[in-house]
PDB file of N, CA, C, O and CB in Angstrom:
ATOM      1  N   ALA A   1       6.789   0.312  12.809  1.00  0.00           N
ATOM      2  CA  ALA A   1       7.571   1.517  12.052  1.00  0.00           C
ATOM      3  C   ALA A   1       7.930   1.584  11.083  1.00  0.00           C
ATOM      4  O   ALA A   1       7.449   0.939  10.152  1.00  0.00           O
ATOM      5  CB  ALA A   1       8.474   1.882  12.368  1.00  0.00           C
ATOM      6  N   THR A   2       8.758   2.275  10.992  1.00  0.00           N
ATOM      7  CA  THR A   2       9.080   3.055   9.236  1.00  0.00           C
ATOM      8  C   THR A   2      10.241   2.272   9.565  1.00  0.00           C
ATOM      9  O   THR A   2      10.560   2.319  10.753  1.00  0.00           O
ATOM     10  CB  THR A   2       9.287   5.171   8.735  1.00  0.00           C
ATOM     11  N   GLY A   3      10.892   1.623   8.871  1.00  0.00           N
ATOM     12  CA  GLY A   3      12.164   1.075   8.897  1.00  0.00           C
ATOM     13  C   GLY A   3      12.234  -0.286   9.995  1.00  0.00           C
ATOM     14  O   GLY A   3      13.351  -0.699  10.308  1.00  0.00           O
ATOM     15  N   THR A   4      11.539  -0.662  10.311  1.00  0.00           N
ATOM     16  CA  THR A   4      11.803  -2.087  10.876  1.00  0.00           C
ATOM     17  C   THR A   4      11.331  -3.318  10.341  1.00  0.00           C
ATOM     18  O   THR A   4      10.102  -3.325  10.411  1.00  0.00           O
ATOM     19  CB  THR A   4      11.359  -2.157  12.067  1.00  0.00           C
ATOM     20  N   VAL A   5      11.741  -4.269   9.882  1.00  0.00           N
ATOM     21  CA  VAL A   5      11.386  -5.631   9.036  1.00  0.00           C
ATOM     22  C   VAL A   5      10.739  -6.656  10.228  1.00  0.00           C
ATOM     23  O   VAL A   5      11.196  -6.841  11.356  1.00  0.00           O
ATOM     24  CB  VAL A   5      12.985  -6.416   8.212  1.00  0.00           C
ATOM     25  N   ALA A   6       9.658  -7.198   9.682  1.00  0.00           N
ATOM     26  CA  ALA A   6       8.938  -8.090  10.454  1.00  0.00           C
ATOM     27  C   ALA A   6       8.374  -9.313   9.675  1.00  0.00           C
ATOM     28  O   ALA A   6       7.472  -9.190   8.846  1.00  0.00           O
ATOM     29  CB  ALA A   6       7.881  -7.356  11.093  1.00  0.00           C
ATOM     30  N   THR A   7       8.869 -10.321   9.943  1.00  0.00           N
ATOM     31  CA  THR A   7       8.336 -11.453   9.285  1.00  0.00           C
ATOM     32  C   THR A   7       7.200 -12.086   9.424  1.00  0.00           C
ATOM     33  O   THR A   7       6.632 -12.317  10.492  1.00  0.00           O
ATOM     34  CB  THR A   7       8.983 -12.234   9.388  1.00  0.00           C
ATOM     35  N   CYS A   8       6.720 -12.485   7.962  1.00  0.00           N
ATOM     36  CA  CYS A   8       5.125 -12.752   8.349  1.00  0.00           C
ATOM     37  C   CYS A   8       5.140 -14.353   8.009  1.00  0.00           C
ATOM     38  O   CYS A   8       5.743 -15.001   7.154  1.00  0.00           O
ATOM     39  CB  CYS A   8       3.796 -11.724   7.262  1.00  0.00           C
ATOM     40  N   GLY A   9       4.156 -14.739   9.114  1.00  0.00           N
ATOM     41  CA  GLY A   9       4.800 -16.458   9.193  1.00  0.00           C
ATOM     42  C   GLY A   9       3.131 -17.130   8.779  1.00  0.00           C
ATOM     43  O   GLY A   9       2.886 -18.301   9.069  1.00  0.00           O
ATOM     44  N   THR A  10       1.828 -16.045   7.928  1.00  0.00           N
ATOM     45  CA  THR A  10       0.843 -16.569   7.715  1.00  0.00           C
ATOM     46  C   THR A  10       0.923 -16.704   6.061  1.00  0.00           C
ATOM     47  O   THR A  10       0.852 -15.639   5.448  1.00  0.00           O
ATOM     48  CB  THR A  10      -0.248 -15.835   8.385  1.00  0.00           C
ATOM     49  N   PRO A  11       1.069 -17.963   5.266  1.00  0.00           N
ATOM     50  CA  PRO A  11       0.623 -18.201   4.399  1.00  0.00           C
ATOM     51  C   PRO A  11      -0.557 -17.584   3.442  1.00  0.00           C
ATOM     52  O   PRO A  11      -1.737 -17.843   3.674  1.00  0.00           O
ATOM     53  CB  PRO A  11       0.563 -19.016   4.748  1.00  0.00           C
ATOM     54  N   LEU A  12      -0.156 -16.756   2.354  1.00  0.00           N
ATOM     55  CA  LEU A  12      -1.622 -16.342   1.795  1.00  0.00           C
ATOM     56  C   LEU A  12      -2.399 -17.300   1.335  1.00  0.00           C
ATOM     57  O   LEU A  12      -1.911 -18.378   0.998  1.00  0.00           O
ATOM     58  CB  LEU A  12      -1.611 -15.448   0.721  1.00  0.00           C
ATOM     59  N   ALA A  13      -4.126 -16.972   1.229  1.00  0.00           N
ATOM     60  CA  ALA A  13      -4.835 -18.163   1.589  1.00  0.00           C
ATOM     61  C   ALA A  13      -4.949 -18.147  -0.231  1.00  0.00           C
ATOM     62  O   ALA A  13      -4.727 -17.208  -0.995  1.00  0.00           O
ATOM     63  CB  ALA A  13      -6.436 -18.071   2.862  1.00  0.00           C
ATOM     64  N   SER A  14      -5.201 -18.977  -0.413  1.00  0.00           N
ATOM     65  CA  SER A  14      -5.241 -19.360  -1.804  1.00  0.00           C
ATOM     66  C   SER A  14      -7.732 -19.244  -2.134  1.00  0.00           C
ATOM     67  O   SER A  14      -8.675 -19.976  -1.833  1.00  0.00           O
ATOM     68  CB  SER A  14      -4.085 -21.651  -1.856  1.00  0.00           C
ATOM     69  N   PRO A  15      -7.619 -18.298  -2.641  1.00  0.00           N
ATOM     70  CA  PRO A  15      -9.010 -17.610  -3.148  1.00  0.00           C
ATOM     71  C   PRO A  15     -10.401 -18.756  -3.528  1.00  0.00           C
ATOM     72  O   PRO A  15     -11.614 -18.545  -3.535  1.00  0.00           O
ATOM     73  CB  PRO A  15      -8.557 -16.701  -4.718  1.00  0.00           C
ATOM     74  N   SER A  16      -9.594 -20.018  -3.822  1.00  0.00           N
ATOM     75  CA  SER A  16     -10.779 -20.464  -4.194  1.00  0.00           C
ATOM     76  C   SER A  16     -10.726 -22.017  -3.431  1.00  0.00           C
ATOM     77  O   SER A  16     -11.637 -22.791  -3.725  1.00  0.00           O
ATOM     78  CB  SER A  16     -10.947 -20.393  -5.904  1.00  0.00           C
ATOM     79  N   SER A  17      -9.702 -22.464  -2.485  1.00  0.00           N
ATOM     80  CA  SER A  17      -9.981 -23.544  -1.587  1.00  0.00           C
ATOM     81  C   SER A  17      -9.510 -22.689  -0.120  1.00  0.00           C
ATOM     82  O   SER A  17      -9.765 -23.114   1.007  1.00  0.00           O
ATOM     83  CB  SER A  17      -9.024 -25.105  -2.029  1.00  0.00           C
ATOM     84  N   GLY A  18      -8.844 -21.530  -0.382  1.00  0.00           N
ATOM     85  CA  GLY A  18      -8.475 -21.511   1.364  1.00  0.00           C
ATOM     86  C   GLY A  18      -7.608 -21.927   2.434  1.00  0.00           C
ATOM     87  O   GLY A  18      -7.461 -21.747   3.643  1.00  0.00           O
ATOM     88  N   GLY A  19      -6.932 -22.765   1.167  1.00  0.00           N
ATOM     89  CA  GLY A  19      -6.007 -23.229   1.803  1.00  0.00           C
ATOM     90  C   GLY A  19      -4.743 -22.675   1.569  1.00  0.00           C
ATOM     91  O   GLY A  19      -4.889 -21.478   1.319  1.00  0.00           O
ATOM     92  N   ASN A  20      -3.676 -22.981   1.541  1.00  0.00           N
ATOM     93  CA  ASN A  20      -1.638 -22.123   1.306  1.00  0.00           C
ATOM     94  C   ASN A  20      -2.157 -22.257  -0.512  1.00  0.00           C
ATOM     95  O   ASN A  20      -2.653 -23.106  -1.253  1.00  0.00           O
ATOM     96  CB  ASN A  20       0.727 -23.792   2.055  1.00  0.00           C
ATOM     97  N   TYR A  21      -1.656 -20.806  -0.591  1.00  0.00           N
ATOM     98  CA  TYR A  21      -2.123 -20.228  -1.941  1.00  0.00           C
ATOM     99  C   TYR A  21      -0.561 -20.873  -2.262  1.00  0.00           C
ATOM    100  O   TYR A  21       0.385 -20.679  -1.499  1.00  0.00           O
ATOM    101  CB  TYR A  21      -2.618 -18.236  -2.184  1.00  0.00           C
ATOM    102  N   VAL A  22      -0.466 -21.653  -3.495  1.00  0.00           N
ATOM    103  CA  VAL A  22       0.847 -22.439  -3.807  1.00  0.00           C
ATOM    104  C   VAL A  22       1.351 -22.604  -5.298  1.00  0.00           C
ATOM    105  O   VAL A  22       1.737 -23.752  -5.515  1.00  0.00           O
ATOM    106  CB  VAL A  22       0.668 -23.844  -3.283  1.00  0.00           C
ATOM    107  N   ILE A  23       1.469 -21.530  -6.654  1.00  0.00           N
ATOM    108  CA  ILE A  23       1.988 -22.073  -7.856  1.00  0.00           C
ATOM    109  C   ILE A  23       2.994 -22.870  -7.898  1.00  0.00           C
ATOM    110  O   ILE A  23       4.021 -22.342  -7.471  1.00  0.00           O
ATOM    111  CB  ILE A  23       2.283 -21.258  -8.594  1.00  0.00           C
ATOM    112  N   ASP A  24       3.103 -23.892  -8.230  1.00  0.00           N
ATOM    113  CA  ASP A  24       4.421 -24.564  -8.710  1.00  0.00           C
ATOM    114  C   ASP A  24       4.469 -24.607 -10.568  1.00  0.00           C
ATOM    115  O   ASP A  24       3.730 -25.038 -11.454  1.00  0.00           O
ATOM    116  CB  ASP A  24       4.430 -26.336  -7.963  1.00  0.00           C
ATOM    117  N   ALA A  25       6.433 -23.546 -10.458  1.00  0.00           N
ATOM    118  CA  ALA A  25       6.477 -23.879 -11.872  1.00  0.00           C
ATOM    119  C   ALA A  25       6.986 -24.951 -12.776  1.00  0.00           C
ATOM    120  O   ALA A  25       7.896 -25.671 -12.365  1.00  0.00           O
ATOM    121  CB  ALA A  25       6.934 -23.092 -12.257  1.00  0.00           C
ATOM    122  N   PRO A  26       6.513 -25.116 -13.905  1.00  0.00           N
ATOM    123  CA  PRO A  26       6.834 -26.394 -14.896  1.00  0.00           C
ATOM    124  C   PRO A  26       8.150 -26.602 -14.675  1.00  0.00           C
ATOM    125  O   PRO A  26       9.169 -26.019 -14.306  1.00  0.00           O
ATOM    126  CB  PRO A  26       6.590 -26.207 -16.520  1.00  0.00           C
ATOM    127  N   ALA A  27       7.508 -28.280 -15.257  1.00  0.00           N
ATOM    128  CA  ALA A  27       8.704 -29.136 -14.816  1.00  0.00           C
ATOM    129  C   ALA A  27      10.267 -28.831 -15.053  1.00  0.00           C
ATOM    130  O   ALA A  27      11.285 -29.127 -14.428  1.00  0.00           O
ATOM    131  CB  ALA A  27       8.499 -30.355 -15.431  1.00  0.00           C
ATOM    132  N   ASN A  28       9.916 -27.851 -16.652  1.00  0.00           N
ATOM    133  CA  ASN A  28      11.217 -27.740 -17.417  1.00  0.00           C
ATOM    134  C   ASN A  28      11.512 -26.003 -17.256  1.00  0.00           C
ATOM    135  O   ASN A  28      12.102 -25.433 -18.174  1.00  0.00           O
ATOM    136  CB  ASN A  28      11.011 -28.363 -19.236  1.00  0.00           C
ATOM    137  N   VAL A  29      11.053 -25.209 -16.010  1.00  0.00           N
ATOM    138  CA  VAL A  29      11.105 -24.038 -15.437  1.00  0.00           C
ATOM    139  C   VAL A  29      12.233 -24.087 -13.744  1.00  0.00           C
ATOM    140  O   VAL A  29      12.024 -24.425 -12.579  1.00  0.00           O
ATOM    141  CB  VAL A  29       9.354 -23.672 -15.255  1.00  0.00           C
ATOM    142  N   THR A  30      13.344 -23.573 -14.478  1.00  0.00           N
ATOM    143  CA  THR A  30      13.477 -23.190 -12.607  1.00  0.00           C
ATOM    144  C   THR A  30      14.118 -21.975 -12.890  1.00  0.00           C
ATOM    145  O   THR A  30      14.651 -21.413 -13.846  1.00  0.00           O
ATOM    146  CB  THR A  30      14.593 -24.350 -11.341  1.00  0.00           C
ATOM    147  N   VAL A  31      13.708 -21.650 -10.930  1.00  0.00           N
ATOM    148  CA  VAL A  31      14.193 -20.210 -10.669  1.00  0.00           C
ATOM    149  C   VAL A  31      15.358 -20.105  -9.798  1.00  0.00           C
ATOM    150  O   VAL A  31      15.674 -20.958  -8.968  1.00  0.00           O
ATOM    151  CB  VAL A  31      13.123 -19.381 -10.044  1.00  0.00           C
ATOM    152  N   THR A  32      15.811 -19.314  -9.965  1.00  0.00           N
ATOM    153  CA  THR A  32      17.126 -19.167  -8.879  1.00  0.00           C
ATOM    154  C   THR A  32      16.621 -19.199  -7.635  1.00  0.00           C
ATOM    155  O   THR A  32      15.397 -19.327  -7.655  1.00  0.00           O
ATOM    156  CB  THR A  32      18.019 -17.794  -8.953  1.00  0.00           C
ATOM    157  N   ASP A  33      17.294 -19.103  -6.082  1.00  0.00           N
ATOM    158  CA  ASP A  33      16.625 -18.635  -5.065  1.00  0.00           C
ATOM    159  C   ASP A  33      17.514 -17.195  -4.533  1.00  0.00           C
ATOM    160  O   ASP A  33      18.723 -17.055  -4.352  1.00  0.00           O
ATOM    161  CB  ASP A  33      16.474 -19.882  -3.970  1.00  0.00           C
ATOM    162  N   ALA A  34      16.537 -16.356  -4.395  1.00  0.00           N
ATOM    163  CA  ALA A  34      16.756 -15.311  -3.610  1.00  0.00           C
ATOM    164  C   ALA A  34      16.087 -14.877  -2.709  1.00  0.00           C
ATOM    165  O   ALA A  34      14.898 -15.125  -2.505  1.00  0.00           O
ATOM    166  CB  ALA A  34      16.893 -14.532  -4.114  1.00  0.00           C
ATOM    167  N   SER A  35      16.912 -14.070  -1.981  1.00  0.00           N
ATOM    168  CA  SER A  35      16.280 -14.238  -0.439  1.00  0.00           C
ATOM    169  C   SER A  35      16.362 -12.430  -0.538  1.00  0.00           C
ATOM    170  O   SER A  35      17.428 -11.918  -0.878  1.00  0.00           O
ATOM    171  CB  SER A  35      17.491 -15.348   1.149  1.00  0.00           C
ATOM    172  N   PHE A  36      15.337 -11.693  -0.263  1.00  0.00           N
ATOM    173  CA  PHE A  36      14.908 -10.740   0.047  1.00  0.00           C
ATOM    174  C   PHE A  36      13.741 -10.236  -0.010  1.00  0.00           C
ATOM    175  O   PHE A  36      12.836 -10.736  -0.679  1.00  0.00           O
ATOM    176  CB  PHE A  36      15.418 -10.246  -0.267  1.00  0.00           C
ATOM    177  N   HIS A  37      13.597  -8.926   0.857  1.00  0.00           N
ATOM    178  CA  HIS A  37      11.808  -8.375   0.997  1.00  0.00           C
ATOM    179  C   HIS A  37      11.720  -7.004   1.058  1.00  0.00           C
ATOM    180  O   HIS A  37      12.725  -6.306   1.189  1.00  0.00           O
ATOM    181  CB  HIS A  37      10.930  -8.861   2.445  1.00  0.00           C
ATOM    182  N   PHE A  38      10.743  -6.612   0.985  1.00  0.00           N
ATOM    183  CA  PHE A  38      10.653  -5.044   0.454  1.00  0.00           C
ATOM    184  C   PHE A  38      10.179  -4.450   1.779  1.00  0.00           C
ATOM    185  O   PHE A  38       9.334  -5.039   2.453  1.00  0.00           O
ATOM    186  CB  PHE A  38       9.464  -4.690  -0.967  1.00  0.00           C
ATOM    187  N   LYS A  39      10.648  -3.434   2.111  1.00  0.00           N
ATOM    188  CA  LYS A  39      10.567  -2.849   3.143  1.00  0.00           C
ATOM    189  C   LYS A  39       9.078  -2.089   3.214  1.00  0.00           C
ATOM    190  O   LYS A  39       8.303  -2.224   2.267  1.00  0.00           O
ATOM    191  CB  LYS A  39      11.758  -2.037   3.220  1.00  0.00           C
ATOM    192  N   ALA A  40       8.702  -1.259   4.416  1.00  0.00           N
ATOM    193  CA  ALA A  40       7.617  -0.192   4.309  1.00  0.00           C
ATOM    194  C   ALA A  40       7.577   0.540   3.078  1.00  0.00           C
ATOM    195  O   ALA A  40       6.439   0.701   2.637  1.00  0.00           O
ATOM    196  CB  ALA A  40       7.742   0.795   5.352  1.00  0.00           C
ATOM    197  N   LEU A  41       8.229   0.878   2.610  1.00  0.00           N
ATOM    198  CA  LEU A  41       8.444   2.315   2.248  1.00  0.00           C
ATOM    199  C   LEU A  41       8.381   2.166   0.800  1.00  0.00           C
ATOM    200  O   LEU A  41       7.740   2.899   0.046  1.00  0.00           O
ATOM    201  CB  LEU A  41       9.842   3.016   2.790  1.00  0.00           C
ATOM    202  N   GLY A  42       9.427   0.698   0.313  1.00  0.00           N
ATOM    203  CA  GLY A  42       9.402   0.336  -0.959  1.00  0.00           C
ATOM    204  C   GLY A  42      10.584  -0.409  -1.244  1.00  0.00           C
ATOM    205  O   GLY A  42      10.527  -1.442  -1.910  1.00  0.00           O
ATOM    206  N   SER A  43      11.738   0.081  -0.748  1.00  0.00           N
ATOM    207  CA  SER A  43      12.613  -0.602  -0.593  1.00  0.00           C
ATOM    208  C   SER A  43      13.015  -1.818  -0.711  1.00  0.00           C
ATOM    209  O   SER A  43      12.449  -2.616   0.037  1.00  0.00           O
ATOM    210  CB  SER A  43      12.735  -0.428   0.020  1.00  0.00           C
ATOM    211  N   PRO A  44      14.044  -2.351  -1.612  1.00  0.00           N
ATOM    212  CA  PRO A  44      14.495  -3.276  -1.000  1.00  0.00           C
ATOM    213  C   PRO A  44      15.394  -3.908  -0.065  1.00  0.00           C
ATOM    214  O   PRO A  44      16.450  -3.297   0.101  1.00  0.00           O
ATOM    215  CB  PRO A  44      14.543  -3.535  -1.476  1.00  0.00           C
ATOM    216  N   SER A  45      15.259  -4.881   0.529  1.00  0.00           N
ATOM    217  CA  SER A  45      16.522  -5.351   1.390  1.00  0.00           C
ATOM    218  C   SER A  45      17.569  -5.226   1.305  1.00  0.00           C
ATOM    219  O   SER A  45      18.171  -4.553   2.142  1.00  0.00           O
ATOM    220  CB  SER A  45      16.713  -6.273   1.546  1.00  0.00           C
ATOM    221  N   ALA A  46      18.334  -5.939   0.058  1.00  0.00           N
ATOM    222  CA  ALA A  46      19.054  -5.501  -0.514  1.00  0.00           C
ATOM    223  C   ALA A  46      18.634  -6.061  -2.759  1.00  0.00           C
ATOM    224  O   ALA A  46      17.628  -6.568  -3.255  1.00  0.00           O
ATOM    225  CB  ALA A  46      20.450  -6.030   0.502  1.00  0.00           C
ATOM    226  N   GLY A  47      20.042  -5.590  -3.447  1.00  0.00           N
ATOM    227  CA  GLY A  47      19.588  -5.317  -4.654  1.00  0.00           C
ATOM    228  C   GLY A  47      19.908  -7.101  -5.024  1.00  0.00           C
ATOM    229  O   GLY A  47      20.861  -7.716  -4.544  1.00  0.00           O
ATOM    230  N   VAL A  48      18.787  -7.754  -6.052  1.00  0.00           N
ATOM    231  CA  VAL A  48      19.071  -9.316  -6.294  1.00  0.00           C
ATOM    232  C   VAL A  48      18.860  -9.449  -8.175  1.00  0.00           C
ATOM    233  O   VAL A  48      18.185  -8.805  -8.978  1.00  0.00           O
ATOM    234  CB  VAL A  48      17.654 -10.473  -5.201  1.00  0.00           C
ATOM    235  N   THR A  49      19.366 -10.070  -8.247  1.00  0.00           N
ATOM    236  CA  THR A  49      18.885 -10.760  -9.920  1.00  0.00           C
ATOM    237  C   THR A  49      18.264 -12.025  -9.745  1.00  0.00           C
ATOM    238  O   THR A  49      19.237 -12.753  -9.549  1.00  0.00           O
ATOM    239  CB  THR A  49      20.250 -11.123 -11.070  1.00  0.00           C
ATOM    240  N   VAL A  50      17.206 -12.773  -9.692  1.00  0.00           N
ATOM    241  CA  VAL A  50      16.667 -13.682 -10.334  1.00  0.00           C
ATOM    242  C   VAL A  50      16.500 -14.096 -11.560  1.00  0.00           C
ATOM    243  O   VAL A  50      16.179 -13.241 -12.385  1.00  0.00           O
ATOM    244  CB  VAL A  50      15.958 -13.651 -10.077  1.00  0.00           C
ATOM    245  N   SER A  51      16.628 -15.157 -11.900  1.00  0.00           N
ATOM    246  CA  SER A  51      17.239 -15.572 -12.588  1.00  0.00           C
ATOM    247  C   SER A  51      15.925 -17.058 -13.049  1.00  0.00           C
ATOM    248  O   SER A  51      15.605 -17.904 -12.214  1.00  0.00           O
ATOM    249  CB  SER A  51      18.780 -15.695 -11.884  1.00  0.00           C
ATOM    250  N   VAL A  52      15.317 -17.036 -14.649  1.00  0.00           N
ATOM    251  CA  VAL A  52      13.919 -17.892 -14.969  1.00  0.00           C
ATOM    252  C   VAL A  52      14.564 -18.499 -15.874  1.00  0.00           C
ATOM    253  O   VAL A  52      14.549 -17.757 -16.855  1.00  0.00           O
ATOM    254  CB  VAL A  52      12.438 -17.193 -15.479  1.00  0.00           C
ATOM    255  N   THR A  53      15.167 -19.502 -16.119  1.00  0.00           N
ATOM    256  CA  THR A  53      15.568 -20.519 -17.028  1.00  0.00           C
ATOM    257  C   THR A  53      14.105 -21.627 -17.450  1.00  0.00           C
ATOM    258  O   THR A  53      13.359 -22.146 -16.620  1.00  0.00           O
ATOM    259  CB  THR A  53      16.924 -21.372 -16.190  1.00  0.00           C
ATOM    260  N   GLY A  54      14.034 -21.731 -18.631  1.00  0.00           N
ATOM    261  CA  GLY A  54      12.685 -23.040 -19.531  1.00  0.00           C
ATOM    262  C   GLY A  54      13.652 -22.867 -20.942  1.00  0.00           C
ATOM    263  O   GLY A  54      14.148 -22.063 -21.730  1.00  0.00           O
ATOM    264  N   GLY A  55      13.494 -24.299 -20.582  1.00  0.00           N
ATOM    265  CA  GLY A  55      14.769 -24.940 -22.324  1.00  0.00           C
ATOM    266  C   GLY A  55      15.792 -24.755 -22.653  1.00  0.00           C
ATOM    267  O   GLY A  55      16.663 -25.549 -22.297  1.00  0.00           O
ATOM    268  N   ASP A  56      16.167 -23.505 -23.563  1.00  0.00           N
ATOM    269  CA  ASP A  56      16.869 -22.769 -23.743  1.00  0.00           C
ATOM    270  C   ASP A  56      17.081 -21.211 -23.229  1.00  0.00           C
ATOM    271  O   ASP A  56      18.161 -20.653 -23.422  1.00  0.00           O
ATOM    272  CB  ASP A  56      16.769 -22.961 -24.669  1.00  0.00           C
ATOM    273  N   MET A  57      16.297 -20.731 -22.753  1.00  0.00           N
ATOM    274  CA  MET A  57      15.914 -19.666 -22.248  1.00  0.00           C
ATOM    275  C   MET A  57      16.471 -19.486 -21.019  1.00  0.00           C
ATOM    276  O   MET A  57      16.580 -20.334 -20.133  1.00  0.00           O
ATOM    277  CB  MET A  57      14.684 -19.598 -22.240  1.00  0.00           C
ATOM    278  N   THR A  58      17.034 -17.653 -20.988  1.00  0.00           N
ATOM    279  CA  THR A  58      17.220 -17.658 -19.177  1.00  0.00           C
ATOM    280  C   THR A  58      16.673 -16.044 -19.467  1.00  0.00           C
ATOM    281  O   THR A  58      16.758 -15.570 -20.600  1.00  0.00           O
ATOM    282  CB  THR A  58      19.323 -17.987 -18.164  1.00  0.00           C
ATOM    283  N   ARG A  59      16.273 -15.492 -18.657  1.00  0.00           N
ATOM    284  CA  ARG A  59      15.297 -14.255 -18.132  1.00  0.00           C
ATOM    285  C   ARG A  59      15.773 -14.153 -16.671  1.00  0.00           C
ATOM    286  O   ARG A  59      15.571 -14.811 -15.651  1.00  0.00           O
ATOM    287  CB  ARG A  59      13.463 -14.583 -18.221  1.00  0.00           C
ATOM    288  N   ASN A  60      16.632 -12.839 -17.051  1.00  0.00           N
ATOM    289  CA  ASN A  60      17.028 -11.899 -15.610  1.00  0.00           C
ATOM    290  C   ASN A  60      16.239 -10.948 -15.189  1.00  0.00           C
ATOM    291  O   ASN A  60      15.797 -10.018 -15.864  1.00  0.00           O
ATOM    292  CB  ASN A  60      18.249 -11.118 -15.671  1.00  0.00           C
ATOM    293  N   ILE A  61      16.021 -11.205 -13.884  1.00  0.00           N
ATOM    294  CA  ILE A  61      14.883 -10.328 -13.320  1.00  0.00           C
ATOM    295  C   ILE A  61      15.508  -9.283 -12.514  1.00  0.00           C
ATOM    296  O   ILE A  61      16.047  -9.891 -11.589  1.00  0.00           O
ATOM    297  CB  ILE A  61      13.829 -11.135 -12.424  1.00  0.00           C
ATOM    298  N   ILE A  62      15.696  -8.171 -12.391  1.00  0.00           N
ATOM    299  CA  ILE A  62      16.318  -7.593 -11.074  1.00  0.00           C
ATOM    300  C   ILE A  62      15.574  -6.635 -10.389  1.00  0.00           C
ATOM    301  O   ILE A  62      14.432  -6.271 -10.673  1.00  0.00           O
ATOM    302  CB  ILE A  62      17.579  -6.963 -11.293  1.00  0.00           C
ATOM    303  N   VAL A  63      16.207  -6.281  -9.562  1.00  0.00           N
ATOM    304  CA  VAL A  63      15.537  -5.942  -8.579  1.00  0.00           C
ATOM    305  C   VAL A  63      16.854  -4.696  -7.741  1.00  0.00           C
ATOM    306  O   VAL A  63      17.475  -5.181  -6.794  1.00  0.00           O
ATOM    307  CB  VAL A  63      14.992  -7.505  -7.727  1.00  0.00           C
ATOM    308  N   GLU A  64      17.098  -3.609  -8.027  1.00  0.00           N
ATOM    309  CA  GLU A  64      17.551  -2.307  -7.514  1.00  0.00           C
ATOM    310  C   GLU A  64      17.408  -2.085  -6.351  1.00  0.00           C
ATOM    311  O   GLU A  64      16.321  -1.856  -5.821  1.00  0.00           O
ATOM    312  CB  GLU A  64      17.070  -1.337  -8.019  1.00  0.00           C
ATOM    313  N   ALA A  65      18.584  -2.126  -5.740  1.00  0.00           N
ATOM    314  CA  ALA A  65      19.255  -1.668  -4.173  1.00  0.00           C
ATOM    315  C   ALA A  65      18.443  -0.689  -3.518  1.00  0.00           C
ATOM    316  O   ALA A  65      17.716  -0.917  -2.552  1.00  0.00           O
ATOM    317  CB  ALA A  65      20.796  -0.940  -4.236  1.00  0.00           C
ATOM    318  N   GLU A  66      18.594   0.361  -4.063  1.00  0.00           N
ATOM    319  CA  GLU A  66      18.024   1.928  -3.577  1.00  0.00           C
ATOM    320  C   GLU A  66      16.822   1.483  -3.610  1.00  0.00           C
ATOM    321  O   GLU A  66      16.263   1.067  -2.595  1.00  0.00           O
ATOM    322  CB  GLU A  66      18.255   3.410  -4.529  1.00  0.00           C
ATOM    323  N   THR A  67      16.227   1.511  -4.851  1.00  0.00           N
ATOM    324  CA  THR A  67      15.005   1.803  -5.225  1.00  0.00           C
ATOM    325  C   THR A  67      13.983   0.808  -5.241  1.00  0.00           C
ATOM    326  O   THR A  67      12.879   1.339  -5.363  1.00  0.00           O
ATOM    327  CB  THR A  67      15.082   2.294  -6.312  1.00  0.00           C
ATOM    328  N   GLY A  68      13.924  -0.687  -5.148  1.00  0.00           N
ATOM    329  CA  GLY A  68      13.588  -1.262  -5.146  1.00  0.00           C
ATOM    330  C   GLY A  68      12.424  -0.975  -6.771  1.00  0.00           C
ATOM    331  O   GLY A  68      11.233  -1.287  -6.747  1.00  0.00           O
ATOM    332  N   TYR A  69      13.080  -0.375  -7.975  1.00  0.00           N
ATOM    333  CA  TYR A  69      12.399  -0.485  -9.291  1.00  0.00           C
ATOM    334  C   TYR A  69      13.135  -2.416  -9.877  1.00  0.00           C
ATOM    335  O   TYR A  69      14.122  -3.066  -9.533  1.00  0.00           O
ATOM    336  CB  TYR A  69      13.056   1.292 -10.534  1.00  0.00           C
ATOM    337  N   VAL A  70      12.444  -2.567 -10.470  1.00  0.00           N
ATOM    338  CA  VAL A  70      11.943  -4.240 -10.898  1.00  0.00           C
ATOM    339  C   VAL A  70      11.879  -4.204 -12.410  1.00  0.00           C
ATOM    340  O   VAL A  70      10.915  -3.775 -13.044  1.00  0.00           O
ATOM    341  CB  VAL A  70      10.211  -4.784 -10.250  1.00  0.00           C
ATOM    342  N   HIS A  71      12.894  -4.648 -12.884  1.00  0.00           N
ATOM    343  CA  HIS A  71      12.949  -4.601 -14.742  1.00  0.00           C
ATOM    344  C   HIS A  71      14.140  -5.928 -15.204  1.00  0.00           C
ATOM    345  O   HIS A  71      15.098  -6.317 -14.536  1.00  0.00           O
ATOM    346  CB  HIS A  71      13.785  -2.582 -15.472  1.00  0.00           C
ATOM    347  N   GLN A  72      13.802  -6.286 -16.199  1.00  0.00           N
ATOM    348  CA  GLN A  72      13.951  -7.526 -16.825  1.00  0.00           C
ATOM    349  C   GLN A  72      15.998  -6.463 -18.005  1.00  0.00           C
ATOM    350  O   GLN A  72      16.663  -7.125 -18.802  1.00  0.00           O
ATOM    351  CB  GLN A  72      11.688  -8.160 -18.115  1.00  0.00           C
TER     352      GLN A  72
END
C-alpha cells in the first residue's frame, strides 16, 4: 500500500553465480554509513549525505529529503 515501508529480507542474486550479490570497495576507499530507503513513490525516508573517500579525494552524494533527488 502507498506510504507503507517493508523491509526486504531477500538479498539480490548475482547473475553470474546465483549467490548473494556483493560489491566490495577497494581497500583505500571508504563510504560513510547512511540508513535510508526509498518509498514506493520515490521519496526517501530521510535526506542524507553519503561521503565516498579514496586517497586524498572525497565526494559527497546527497539525497534530498522531499524529492529523492540525488546529486553530488
